[in-house]
Amino acid sequence: MLGAIEAGGTKFVCAVGDQNGKVADRIQIPTTIPGETIPKVIDFFKPYSMDAIGIGSFGPIDVNRESPTYGHIMSTPKPGWKDYPLVQTLKNAFGVPIGFHTDVNAAALGEATYGAAEGLDSCLYITVGTGIGAGAIVQGQLLQGHSHPEMGHILVKRHPEDPYQGRCPYHGDCLEGLAAGPAIEERWSEKGIHLADREEVWKLEGYYIAQALMQYILILSPKKIILGGGVMNQKQVFPHIYQYLEKFLKDYVPLPELSEYIVSPALGNDAGITGSLLLAHQALTEKSGR
Amino acid sequence: MLGAIEAGGTKFVCAVGDQNGKVADRIQIPTTIPGETIPKVIDFFKPYSMDAIGIGSFGPIDVNRESPTYGHIMSTPKPGWKDYPLVQTLKNAFGVPIGFHTDVNAAALGEATYGAAEGLDSCLYITVGTGIGAGAIVQGQLLQGHSHPEMGHILVKRHPEDPYQGRCPYHGDCLEGLAAGPAIEERWSEKGIHLADREEVWKLEGYYIAQALMQYILILSPKKIILGGGVMNQKQVFPHIYQYLEKFLKDYVPLPELSEYIVSPALGNDAGITGSLLLAHQALTEKSGR
């Protein structure tokens, strides 16, 4: 049996299933402190005969296998989780291979295998919610280099008529600081979900997301772009993204029809957990040398 | 014998050599029109018994092997070269496997194999000269997706005290429009090479290059960044790049010491031709299934 953990800042989704993404059982556990959350995670998997576990985790995380802190959650402000050895703890509990990537890389893998980018060796998965993050498949592999990408914090040009200063504690008006859910709420003094019919809100959101997509396209040239996360449930933002992206790119690179190129996740909220099952399967096949 | 062509907008550098990057003979041919340039290229290789040829080409080029225009130079303004079938022409002339990538991808391959990123499976090679372009090795492979990257045209924030409008014919004040050699010359009414002692010139250049590096790092997380091209021969720009990058990134991602992370090419002007020899070798081993 394969195990999957989508480790998020507000909840851990745990599931058991197979490499086809079929889930046999699942549970949600609130993310409080490790001493509370992790024993419940372990209890969930205990009854099953586990072969491997895949984790898609909130970050930043250490994904460098040569590093002494491989498998740790790094400098998060979440109490108790800074430097927490997530991979080692689960390895100790179950003694099985553990796959470990960012939550967004897991979602990218899920969508590239069974979702909107099925059959492609390249895609970009972006989530716009409480924060902004992105994972990518590049020539069939999860993108990773010196560390994992942090695409949510790229610089964007402020809209000349947007007086909002941004709220990223690190960068102020980076992409996440200007365009994640909390920024929308603070700028317009109302939650995004209550702003659905305010066109100016989604036009401005489209302005920032399109800028980010321009950078991602020019740098990575993905074969498909998938936009998930709570904010992207406001589908009225998509036409604004297409319009601004055309305006910014000026036909400089050949792209497919934008409405087919930049899409919603086909797996909905299950992209991450599906990808985590696939990470478990990868860890297992790596281990057995298959 | 392996052949290498560094196909540039002003000259074609052709060489014969081996997979260790050792060059036995080389020639430079001015890039005029294909009918003049290409016969000279063919004449150079004719005396040798060629096994494969690697090409690092100016672009945009079609690198998609499934495309009917694979191996063509695409929409260049250079007279005669638009839609020119470079790969097919050489294949017809020599009947050997042809490797084909962008000039900057070839340079990245050269530097990752025998240069500043030797032994690393990940690096970014950026050239800042008449234009700005970048190639990358990601997990051991040359970066390519829907098409090849066009990293020189990313958006940057204009410096608040820089009144210069930019000169990219597509995007106006994109990175290339603001920071390539011709932009420096137009902004300061003098060639960069005569501005060596004007600190404000290189501080502003560092401001734009650092912004670009921030985006590349957050999106690709390369293990080494190599800055080549004529403008980067002005070494006084490097300290400004380090300073601004620290200011922009705010320690958000863990990086090596910047003066070791962001460096000049170890192969100097030979990165491209070395990489093109390696592309020839790749094409040969692919062909023979080794």
Coordinates of C-alpha atoms in Angstrom, one line a residue:
Chain A
M1 CA 0.0 0.0 0.0
L2 CA 1.3 3.5 -0.8
G3 CA 0.8 6.4 1.6
A4 CA 0.5 10.1 0.7
I5 CA 0.8 13.2 2.9
E6 CA -0.2 16.6 1.7
A7 CA 1.4 18.6 4.5
G8 CA -0.1 22.1 4.5
G9 CA 0.1 25.0 6.9
T10 CA -3.5 24.6 8.1
K11 CA -4.1 20.9 7.6
F12 CA -2.3 17.6 6.8
V13 CA -4.3 15.5 4.3
C14 CA -3.2 11.8 4.6
A15 CA -4.3 9.1 2.3
V16 CA -3.5 5.5 1.3
G17 CA -3.9 4.3 -2.2
D18 CA -2.1 3.1 -5.3
Q19 CA 0.1 4.5 -8.1
N20 CA -2.9 5.0 -10.3
G21 CA -3.9 7.8 -7.9
K22 CA -6.8 5.7 -6.5
V23 CA -7.4 6.6 -2.9
A24 CA -8.6 3.8 -0.5
D25 CA -8.9 5.9 2.6
R26 CA -8.1 9.5 3.7
I27 CA -8.2 11.8 6.7
Q28 CA -7.6 15.5 7.4
I29 CA -5.6 16.5 10.5
P30 CA -5.3 20.1 11.6
T31 CA -1.8 21.5 11.5
T32 CA -1.1 22.6 15.1
I33 CA 2.2 21.7 16.6
P34 CA 4.3 18.6 15.5
G35 CA 3.8 16.9 18.9
E36 CA 0.0 16.9 18.2
T37 CA -0.2 16.6 14.5
I38 CA 2.4 13.9 13.7
P39 CA 1.2 11.2 16.2
K40 CA -2.2 11.5 14.5
V41 CA -0.6 11.1 11.0
I42 CA 1.3 8.0 12.2
D43 CA -1.9 6.6 13.8
F44 CA -3.7 6.9 10.4
F45 CA -1.1 4.9 8.6
K46 CA -0.5 2.2 11.3
P47 CA -3.3 -0.2 10.4
Y48 CA -2.0 -0.5 6.8
S49 CA 0.9 -2.4 5.5
M50 CA 2.9 0.5 4.0
D51 CA 5.4 0.1 1.2
A52 CA 6.4 3.7 0.8
I53 CA 5.1 7.2 1.7
G54 CA 5.2 10.3 -0.5
I55 CA 5.1 13.8 1.0
G56 CA 4.2 17.1 -0.6
S57 CA 5.0 19.6 2.0
F58 CA 4.7 23.3 2.8
G59 CA 8.0 25.0 2.9
P60 CA 10.6 26.1 2.7
I61 CA 12.0 22.5 3.0
D62 CA 15.4 21.0 2.5
V63 CA 15.2 18.7 -0.6
N64 CA 18.9 18.3 -1.1
R65 CA 19.7 14.7 -0.4
E66 CA 23.3 15.4 0.4
S67 CA 22.4 17.9 3.1
P68 CA 22.5 17.0 6.8
T69 CA 19.0 18.6 7.2
Y70 CA 17.5 16.7 4.2
G71 CA 13.8 16.1 4.8
H72 CA 13.5 19.0 7.3
I73 CA 11.0 21.9 7.2
M74 CA 13.2 25.0 7.3
S75 CA 12.6 28.6 8.4
T76 CA 8.8 28.6 8.7
P77 CA 7.2 31.0 11.2
K78 CA 4.7 28.3 12.1
P79 CA 5.4 27.5 15.8
G80 CA 7.2 24.2 16.4
W81 CA 7.8 23.4 12.7
K82 CA 11.0 25.2 12.1
D83 CA 13.8 22.6 11.5
Y84 CA 11.3 19.8 12.0
P85 CA 12.7 16.5 10.6
L86 CA 9.6 15.3 8.8
V87 CA 11.1 12.7 6.6
Q88 CA 13.3 11.2 9.4
T89 CA 10.3 11.0 11.8
L90 CA 8.2 9.0 9.3
K91 CA 11.1 6.8 8.3
N92 CA 11.7 6.0 11.9
A93 CA 8.0 5.1 12.3
F94 CA 7.5 3.0 9.3
G95 CA 11.0 2.0 7.9
V96 CA 9.9 2.5 4.3
P97 CA 11.2 4.7 1.5
I98 CA 9.9 8.3 1.7
G99 CA 9.4 10.6 -1.3
F100 CA 9.7 14.3 -0.4
H101 CA 9.0 17.4 -2.4
T102 CA 7.2 20.7 -2.1
D103 CA 3.4 20.6 -2.1
V104 CA 3.3 22.4 -5.4
N105 CA 5.8 20.0 -7.0
A106 CA 3.6 17.1 -5.9
A107 CA 0.6 18.9 -7.4
A108 CA 2.5 19.4 -10.6
L109 CA 3.3 15.7 -10.7
G110 CA -0.3 14.8 -10.1
E111 CA -1.6 17.0 -12.9
A112 CA 1.2 15.9 -15.3
T113 CA 0.3 12.2 -14.7
Y114 CA -3.4 12.1 -14.4
G115 CA -4.6 15.7 -14.8
A116 CA -4.6 18.7 -17.1
A117 CA -1.1 18.1 -18.4
E118 CA -1.5 14.3 -18.7
G119 CA 1.1 12.8 -21.1
L120 CA 3.2 16.0 -21.2
D121 CA 6.8 15.9 -20.0
S122 CA 6.6 19.6 -19.0
C123 CA 4.1 21.7 -17.0
L124 CA 3.9 24.4 -14.4
Y125 CA 1.4 24.2 -11.5
I126 CA 0.7 27.4 -9.7
T127 CA -1.4 27.8 -6.6
V128 CA -2.8 31.2 -5.6
G129 CA -4.3 31.1 -2.1
T130 CA -3.0 32.1 1.3
G131 CA 0.3 32.3 -0.4
I132 CA 1.6 31.8 -4.0
G133 CA 3.8 28.9 -5.0
A134 CA 4.6 26.9 -8.1
G135 CA 6.0 23.5 -8.9
A136 CA 7.2 22.3 -12.3
I137 CA 7.9 19.3 -14.4
V138 CA 10.8 19.9 -16.7
Q139 CA 11.7 17.2 -19.3
G140 CA 9.9 14.6 -17.2
Q141 CA 11.5 15.5 -13.9
L142 CA 10.3 17.6 -10.9
L143 CA 12.2 20.9 -11.0
Q144 CA 14.9 21.2 -8.4
G145 CA 18.3 22.7 -8.4
H146 CA 20.3 24.3 -5.6
S147 CA 17.0 24.2 -3.7
H148 CA 13.4 24.1 -4.7
P149 CA 11.9 27.0 -6.6
E150 CA 10.2 29.9 -4.7
M151 CA 8.3 31.3 -7.7
G152 CA 5.7 33.1 -5.6
H153 CA 8.2 35.7 -4.5
I154 CA 9.3 37.0 -7.9
L155 CA 9.3 40.8 -8.5
V156 CA 6.4 42.3 -10.4
K157 CA 5.8 45.8 -11.6
R158 CA 3.2 47.6 -9.5
H159 CA 0.2 48.7 -11.4
P160 CA 0.5 52.5 -11.7
E161 CA -3.0 52.9 -10.2
D162 CA -2.5 50.4 -7.4
P163 CA -1.6 52.2 -4.2
Y164 CA -1.5 49.0 -2.1
Q165 CA 2.0 48.5 -0.7
G166 CA 2.0 44.7 -0.6
R167 CA 2.2 42.5 2.5
C168 CA 5.1 40.0 2.0
P169 CA 7.1 40.1 5.2
Y170 CA 10.2 39.6 3.2
H171 CA 9.7 41.5 0.0
G172 CA 6.7 43.8 0.5
D173 CA 5.3 44.1 -3.0
C174 CA 6.5 40.8 -4.6
L175 CA 4.0 38.7 -6.5
E176 CA 2.7 37.0 -3.3
G177 CA 2.7 40.3 -1.4
L178 CA 0.4 41.9 -4.1
A179 CA -1.7 39.0 -5.4
A180 CA -2.2 36.3 -2.8
G181 CA -5.6 36.0 -1.0
P182 CA -4.7 38.0 2.0
A183 CA -3.4 40.9 -0.2
I184 CA -6.7 40.9 -2.1
E185 CA -8.6 41.1 1.2
E186 CA -6.4 43.8 2.7
R187 CA -6.4 45.9 -0.5
W188 CA -10.2 45.8 -1.0
S189 CA -11.1 45.5 2.7
E190 CA -13.2 42.4 2.0
K191 CA -12.5 38.7 1.4
G192 CA -12.1 37.8 -2.3
I193 CA -15.1 35.5 -2.2
H194 CA -17.3 38.5 -1.5
L195 CA -15.8 40.5 -4.3
A196 CA -16.8 38.2 -7.1
D197 CA -18.7 40.8 -9.1
R198 CA -16.2 43.6 -8.7
E199 CA -14.5 43.6 -12.1
E200 CA -11.7 45.9 -11.1
V201 CA -10.6 43.4 -8.5
W202 CA -10.1 40.6 -11.0
K203 CA -8.7 42.8 -13.7
L204 CA -5.9 43.9 -11.3
E205 CA -5.4 40.3 -10.1
G206 CA -5.1 39.3 -13.8
Y207 CA -2.5 42.1 -14.3
Y208 CA -0.2 40.6 -11.7
I209 CA -0.7 36.9 -12.5
A210 CA -0.1 37.6 -16.2
Q211 CA 3.2 39.3 -15.4
A212 CA 4.2 36.3 -13.4
L213 CA 3.2 34.0 -16.2
M214 CA 5.2 36.0 -18.7
Q215 CA 8.3 35.5 -16.5
Y216 CA 7.7 31.8 -16.1
I217 CA 7.1 31.3 -19.8
L218 CA 10.2 33.2 -20.9
I219 CA 12.3 31.4 -18.3
L220 CA 10.9 27.8 -18.3
S221 CA 8.8 27.5 -21.5
P222 CA 6.3 25.1 -19.9
K223 CA 4.1 23.0 -22.2
K224 CA 1.0 23.6 -20.0
I225 CA 0.2 26.0 -17.2
I226 CA -2.2 25.0 -14.4
L227 CA -3.6 27.7 -12.1
G228 CA -5.0 26.3 -8.9
G229 CA -5.7 27.5 -5.3
G230 CA -8.6 29.3 -3.7
V231 CA -8.2 32.6 -5.5
M232 CA -8.2 30.8 -8.9
N233 CA -11.7 29.5 -8.2
Q234 CA -12.8 33.0 -9.2
K235 CA -12.8 31.9 -12.9
Q236 CA -13.6 35.5 -14.0
V237 CA -9.9 36.2 -13.6
F238 CA -8.8 34.0 -16.4
P239 CA -9.9 36.2 -19.3
H240 CA -8.0 39.1 -17.7
I241 CA -4.9 36.9 -17.4
Y242 CA -5.2 36.0 -21.1
Q243 CA -5.7 39.6 -22.2
Y244 CA -2.8 41.0 -20.2
L245 CA -0.4 38.2 -21.1
E246 CA -1.0 38.9 -24.8
K247 CA -0.4 42.6 -24.2
F248 CA 2.9 41.9 -22.3
L249 CA 4.3 39.2 -24.5
K250 CA 3.5 40.9 -27.8
D251 CA 3.6 37.6 -29.7
Y252 CA 7.3 37.3 -28.9
V253 CA 7.1 33.6 -28.4
P254 CA 4.8 31.2 -30.2
L255 CA 2.2 29.8 -27.7
P256 CA -0.8 27.6 -28.0
E257 CA -4.3 29.2 -27.8
L258 CA -4.1 30.7 -24.3
S259 CA -7.5 29.3 -23.1
E260 CA -6.1 25.8 -23.7
Y261 CA -2.6 26.6 -22.5
I262 CA -3.5 28.2 -19.1
V263 CA -6.1 26.1 -17.4
S264 CA -7.6 25.1 -14.1
P265 CA -6.4 21.8 -12.4
A266 CA -8.2 18.8 -13.8
L267 CA -7.8 17.0 -10.5
G268 CA -9.3 19.9 -8.5
N269 CA -8.2 19.7 -4.9
D270 CA -6.8 16.2 -5.4
A271 CA -3.7 17.3 -7.4
G272 CA -1.5 17.3 -4.3
I273 CA -2.6 14.0 -2.8
T274 CA -2.4 12.3 -6.2
G275 CA 1.1 13.6 -6.7
S276 CA 2.1 12.5 -3.2
L277 CA 1.0 8.9 -4.0
L278 CA 3.1 9.2 -7.1
L279 CA 6.1 10.4 -5.0
A280 CA 5.6 7.3 -2.8
H281 CA 5.7 5.1 -5.9
Q282 CA 8.8 6.9 -7.2
A283 CA 10.5 6.4 -3.8
L284 CA 9.6 2.7 -3.9
T285 CA 10.9 2.1 -7.5
E286 CA 14.1 4.0 -6.8
K287 CA 14.7 1.9 -3.7
S288 CA 14.2 -1.4 -5.5
G289 CA 16.3 -0.2 -8.4
R290 CA 13.4 -0.8 -10.9
Chain B
M1 CA 36.0 14.3 -36.1
L2 CA 33.4 16.4 -34.5
G3 CA 32.3 19.8 -35.9
A4 CA 31.0 22.8 -34.0
I5 CA 29.2 25.9 -35.2
E6 CA 28.5 28.9 -33.1
A7 CA 26.1 30.7 -35.3
G8 CA 25.9 34.3 -34.2
G9 CA 24.2 37.3 -35.7
T10 CA 27.5 38.9 -36.7
K11 CA 29.7 35.9 -37.2
F12 CA 29.7 32.1 -37.5
V13 CA 32.6 30.5 -35.6
C14 CA 33.2 27.0 -37.0
A15 CA 35.6 24.5 -35.4
V16 CA 36.6 20.8 -35.6
G17 CA 37.7 19.0 -32.5
D18 CA 36.8 16.3 -30.0
Q19 CA 34.4 15.7 -27.1
N20 CA 37.0 16.9 -24.7
G21 CA 36.5 20.4 -26.1
K22 CA 39.9 20.3 -27.8
V23 CA 39.8 22.3 -31.0
A24 CA 42.0 21.2 -33.9
D25 CA 41.1 24.0 -36.3
R26 CA 38.7 26.9 -36.4
I27 CA 37.5 29.8 -38.6
Q28 CA 35.3 32.9 -38.3
I29 CA 32.9 33.7 -41.1
P30 CA 30.9 36.9 -41.2
T31 CA 27.2 36.5 -41.0
T32 CA 25.9 38.2 -44.1
I33 CA 23.2 36.3 -46.0
P34 CA 22.8 32.5 -46.0
G35 CA 23.8 32.2 -49.7
E36 CA 27.2 33.7 -48.8
T37 CA 27.8 32.5 -45.3
I38 CA 26.7 28.9 -45.5
P39 CA 28.8 27.8 -48.5
K40 CA 31.9 29.0 -46.6
V41 CA 30.8 27.0 -43.5
I42 CA 30.5 23.9 -45.7
D43 CA 33.8 24.5 -47.3
F44 CA 35.5 24.7 -43.9
F45 CA 34.2 21.3 -42.8
K46 CA 34.7 19.6 -46.3
P47 CA 38.3 18.5 -45.8
Y48 CA 37.5 16.7 -42.6
S49 CA 35.9 13.3 -42.1
M50 CA 32.9 14.5 -40.1
D51 CA 31.1 12.2 -37.6
A52 CA 28.6 14.8 -36.3
I53 CA 28.1 18.5 -36.1
G54 CA 26.8 20.5 -33.1
I55 CA 25.2 23.9 -33.6
G56 CA 24.6 26.6 -31.0
S57 CA 22.6 29.2 -32.9
F58 CA 21.2 32.7 -32.6
G59 CA 17.4 32.6 -32.4
P60 CA 14.6 32.3 -32.1
I61 CA 15.0 28.8 -33.5
D62 CA 12.7 25.8 -33.7
V63 CA 14.1 23.1 -31.4
N64 CA 10.9 21.0 -31.3
R65 CA 11.9 17.7 -33.0
E66 CA 8.2 17.0 -33.8
S67 CA 7.8 20.3 -35.7
P68 CA 7.9 20.4 -39.5
T69 CA 10.2 23.5 -39.1
Y70 CA 12.6 21.8 -36.7
G71 CA 16.1 23.1 -37.2
H72 CA 15.0 26.4 -38.7
I73 CA 15.9 29.9 -37.7
M74 CA 12.5 31.5 -37.1
S75 CA 11.3 35.2 -37.1
T76 CA 14.7 37.0 -37.1
P77 CA 14.9 40.5 -38.6
K78 CA 18.3 39.5 -40.1
P79 CA 17.8 39.6 -43.9
G80 CA 17.6 36.1 -45.5
W81 CA 17.7 34.1 -42.3
K82 CA 14.0 34.1 -41.4
D83 CA 12.8 30.5 -41.8
Y84 CA 16.2 29.3 -42.9
P85 CA 16.6 25.5 -42.5
L86 CA 20.0 25.4 -40.9
V87 CA 20.0 21.9 -39.7
Q88 CA 18.6 20.4 -42.9
T89 CA 21.1 22.2 -45.0
L90 CA 24.0 20.8 -43.1
K91 CA 22.5 17.4 -42.9
N92 CA 22.1 17.4 -46.7
A93 CA 25.8 18.5 -47.1
F94 CA 27.4 16.0 -44.7
G95 CA 24.8 13.3 -43.9
V96 CA 25.8 13.2 -40.3
P97 CA 23.9 13.6 -37.0
I98 CA 23.3 17.3 -36.2
G99 CA 22.9 18.6 -32.6
F100 CA 20.9 21.9 -32.4
H101 CA 20.3 24.3 -29.6
T102 CA 20.4 28.0 -28.8
D103 CA 23.9 29.6 -28.6
V104 CA 23.3 30.2 -24.9
N105 CA 22.3 26.6 -24.2
A106 CA 25.5 25.5 -26.0
A107 CA 27.5 27.9 -23.8
A108 CA 25.8 26.6 -20.6
L109 CA 26.7 23.0 -21.7
G110 CA 30.3 24.0 -22.3
E111 CA 30.6 25.7 -18.9
A112 CA 28.8 22.9 -17.1
T113 CA 31.2 20.3 -18.6
Y114 CA 34.6 22.0 -18.7
G115 CA 34.0 25.5 -17.2
A116 CA 32.8 27.4 -14.1
A117 CA 30.1 24.8 -13.4
E118 CA 32.2 21.7 -14.1
G119 CA 30.7 18.7 -12.4
L120 CA 27.4 20.4 -11.6
D121 CA 24.1 19.0 -13.0
S122 CA 22.6 22.5 -12.9
C123 CA 23.7 26.0 -14.1
L124 CA 22.6 29.1 -15.8
Y125 CA 24.6 30.9 -18.5
I126 CA 23.6 34.4 -19.2
T127 CA 25.1 36.6 -21.9
V128 CA 24.8 40.4 -21.8
G129 CA 26.0 41.9 -25.1
T130 CA 24.2 43.2 -28.1
G131 CA 21.2 41.3 -26.7
I132 CA 20.6 39.4 -23.5
G133 CA 20.0 35.6 -23.5
A134 CA 20.3 32.7 -21.2
G135 CA 20.6 29.0 -21.4
A136 CA 20.4 26.5 -18.6
I137 CA 21.2 23.0 -17.5
V138 CA 18.5 21.5 -15.3
Q139 CA 19.1 18.2 -13.6
G140 CA 21.8 17.4 -16.2
Q141 CA 19.7 18.3 -19.3
L142 CA 19.6 21.4 -21.5
L143 CA 16.5 23.4 -20.5
Q144 CA 13.8 23.2 -23.2
G145 CA 10.0 23.0 -23.0
H146 CA 7.3 24.2 -25.3
S147 CA 10.2 26.1 -27.0
H148 CA 13.6 27.4 -25.8
P149 CA 13.7 30.0 -23.1
E150 CA 13.8 33.6 -23.9
M151 CA 15.1 34.9 -20.6
G152 CA 16.4 38.2 -21.9
H153 CA 13.0 39.6 -22.3
I154 CA 11.6 39.2 -18.8
L155 CA 10.0 42.3 -17.2
V156 CA 12.0 44.3 -14.7
K157 CA 11.0 47.3 -12.6
R158 CA 12.4 50.5 -14.0
H159 CA 14.7 52.2 -11.6
P160 CA 12.8 55.3 -10.2
E161 CA 15.6 57.6 -11.3
D162 CA 16.1 56.0 -14.7
P163 CA 14.3 58.1 -17.4
Y164 CA 15.4 55.9 -20.2
Q165 CA 12.5 54.3 -22.0
G166 CA 14.2 51.1 -23.2
R167 CA 14.8 49.9 -26.8
C168 CA 13.4 46.4 -27.2
P169 CA 11.3 46.6 -30.4
Y170 CA 8.8 44.1 -28.8
H171 CA 8.6 45.1 -25.1
G172 CA 10.3 48.5 -24.8
D173 CA 11.6 48.4 -21.2
C174 CA 12.1 44.6 -20.7
L175 CA 15.5 43.5 -19.4
E176 CA 17.2 43.5 -22.8
G177 CA 15.6 46.8 -23.6
L178 CA 17.1 48.4 -20.5
A179 CA 20.3 46.6 -19.9
A180 CA 21.9 45.2 -23.1
G181 CA 24.9 46.9 -24.7
P182 CA 22.9 49.1 -27.1
A183 CA 20.7 50.3 -24.2
I184 CA 23.7 51.4 -22.2
E185 CA 25.1 53.2 -25.2
E186 CA 21.8 55.0 -26.0
R187 CA 21.1 55.9 -22.3
W188 CA 24.6 57.4 -21.7
S189 CA 25.3 58.6 -25.2
E190 CA 28.6 56.6 -25.3
K191 CA 29.7 53.0 -25.7
G192 CA 29.9 51.0 -22.5
I193 CA 33.6 50.4 -23.1
H194 CA 34.2 54.2 -22.7
L195 CA 32.1 54.4 -19.6
A196 CA 34.3 52.1 -17.5
D197 CA 35.0 54.6 -14.8
R198 CA 31.5 56.0 -14.5
E199 CA 30.2 54.3 -11.3
E200 CA 26.5 55.3 -11.8
V201 CA 26.5 53.4 -15.1
W202 CA 27.5 50.1 -13.6
K203 CA 25.4 50.6 -10.5
L204 CA 22.3 50.9 -12.6
E205 CA 23.4 48.0 -14.8
G206 CA 23.8 46.0 -11.6
Y207 CA 20.3 47.0 -10.5
Y208 CA 18.7 45.5 -13.6
I209 CA 20.9 42.4 -13.8
A210 CA 20.3 41.7 -10.1
Q211 CA 16.5 41.9 -10.6
A212 CA 16.8 39.4 -13.4
L213 CA 19.0 37.0 -11.3
M214 CA 16.4 37.2 -8.5
Q215 CA 13.7 36.0 -10.9
Y216 CA 16.0 33.3 -12.4
I217 CA 17.0 32.1 -8.9
L218 CA 13.4 32.0 -7.5
I219 CA 12.1 30.1 -10.6
L220 CA 15.0 27.8 -11.5
S221 CA 17.2 27.6 -8.5
P222 CA 20.4 27.0 -10.5
K223 CA 23.5 25.7 -8.7
K224 CA 25.8 28.2 -10.4
I225 CA 25.2 31.4 -12.4
I226 CA 27.7 32.4 -15.1
L227 CA 27.6 35.9 -16.6
G228 CA 29.3 36.3 -19.9
G229 CA 29.0 38.6 -23.0
G230 CA 30.8 41.8 -23.8
V231 CA 29.0 44.0 -21.2
M232 CA 30.0 41.5 -18.4
N233 CA 33.7 42.1 -19.2
Q234 CA 33.2 45.3 -17.2
K235 CA 34.0 43.4 -14.0
Q236 CA 33.1 46.5 -11.8
V237 CA 29.5 45.6 -12.3
F238 CA 29.7 42.4 -10.3
P239 CA 29.9 44.0 -6.8
H240 CA 26.8 46.0 -7.6
I241 CA 25.0 42.9 -8.7
Y242 CA 25.8 41.1 -5.4
Q243 CA 24.7 44.1 -3.4
Y244 CA 21.4 44.6 -5.1
L245 CA 20.6 40.9 -5.2
E246 CA 21.1 40.7 -1.4
K247 CA 18.9 43.7 -1.0
F248 CA 16.1 42.3 -3.2
L249 CA 16.2 38.6 -2.0
K250 CA 16.4 39.6 1.7
D251 CA 17.9 36.2 2.6
Y252 CA 14.7 34.5 1.6
V253 CA 16.5 31.6 -0.1
P254 CA 19.7 30.0 1.1
L255 CA 22.5 30.7 -1.4
P256 CA 26.2 30.1 -1.5
E257 CA 28.6 33.1 -1.1
L258 CA 27.5 35.3 -4.0
S259 CA 31.0 35.9 -5.3
E260 CA 31.4 32.2 -5.8
Y261 CA 27.8 31.6 -7.0
I262 CA 27.7 34.3 -9.7
V263 CA 30.9 34.2 -11.7
S264 CA 32.5 34.9 -15.1
P265 CA 32.8 32.1 -17.7
A266 CA 35.8 29.9 -17.1
L267 CA 36.0 29.2 -20.8
G268 CA 35.9 32.9 -21.7
N269 CA 34.8 33.3 -25.3
D270 CA 35.1 29.5 -25.9
A271 CA 32.0 28.4 -23.9
G272 CA 29.8 28.4 -27.0
I273 CA 32.2 26.5 -29.3
T274 CA 33.1 24.0 -26.6
G275 CA 29.4 23.4 -25.9
S276 CA 28.7 23.0 -29.7
L277 CA 31.4 20.2 -29.8
L278 CA 29.6 18.6 -26.9
L279 CA 26.3 18.9 -28.8
A280 CA 27.9 17.2 -31.7
H281 CA 29.0 14.4 -29.4
Q282 CA 25.5 14.1 -27.9
A283 CA 24.0 13.9 -31.4
L284 CA 26.5 11.1 -32.3
T285 CA 25.9 9.0 -29.2
E286 CA 22.1 9.4 -29.5
K287 CA 22.3 8.3 -33.1
S288 CA 24.4 5.2 -32.3
G289 CA 22.2 4.4 -29.3
R290 CA 25.1 4.6 -27.0

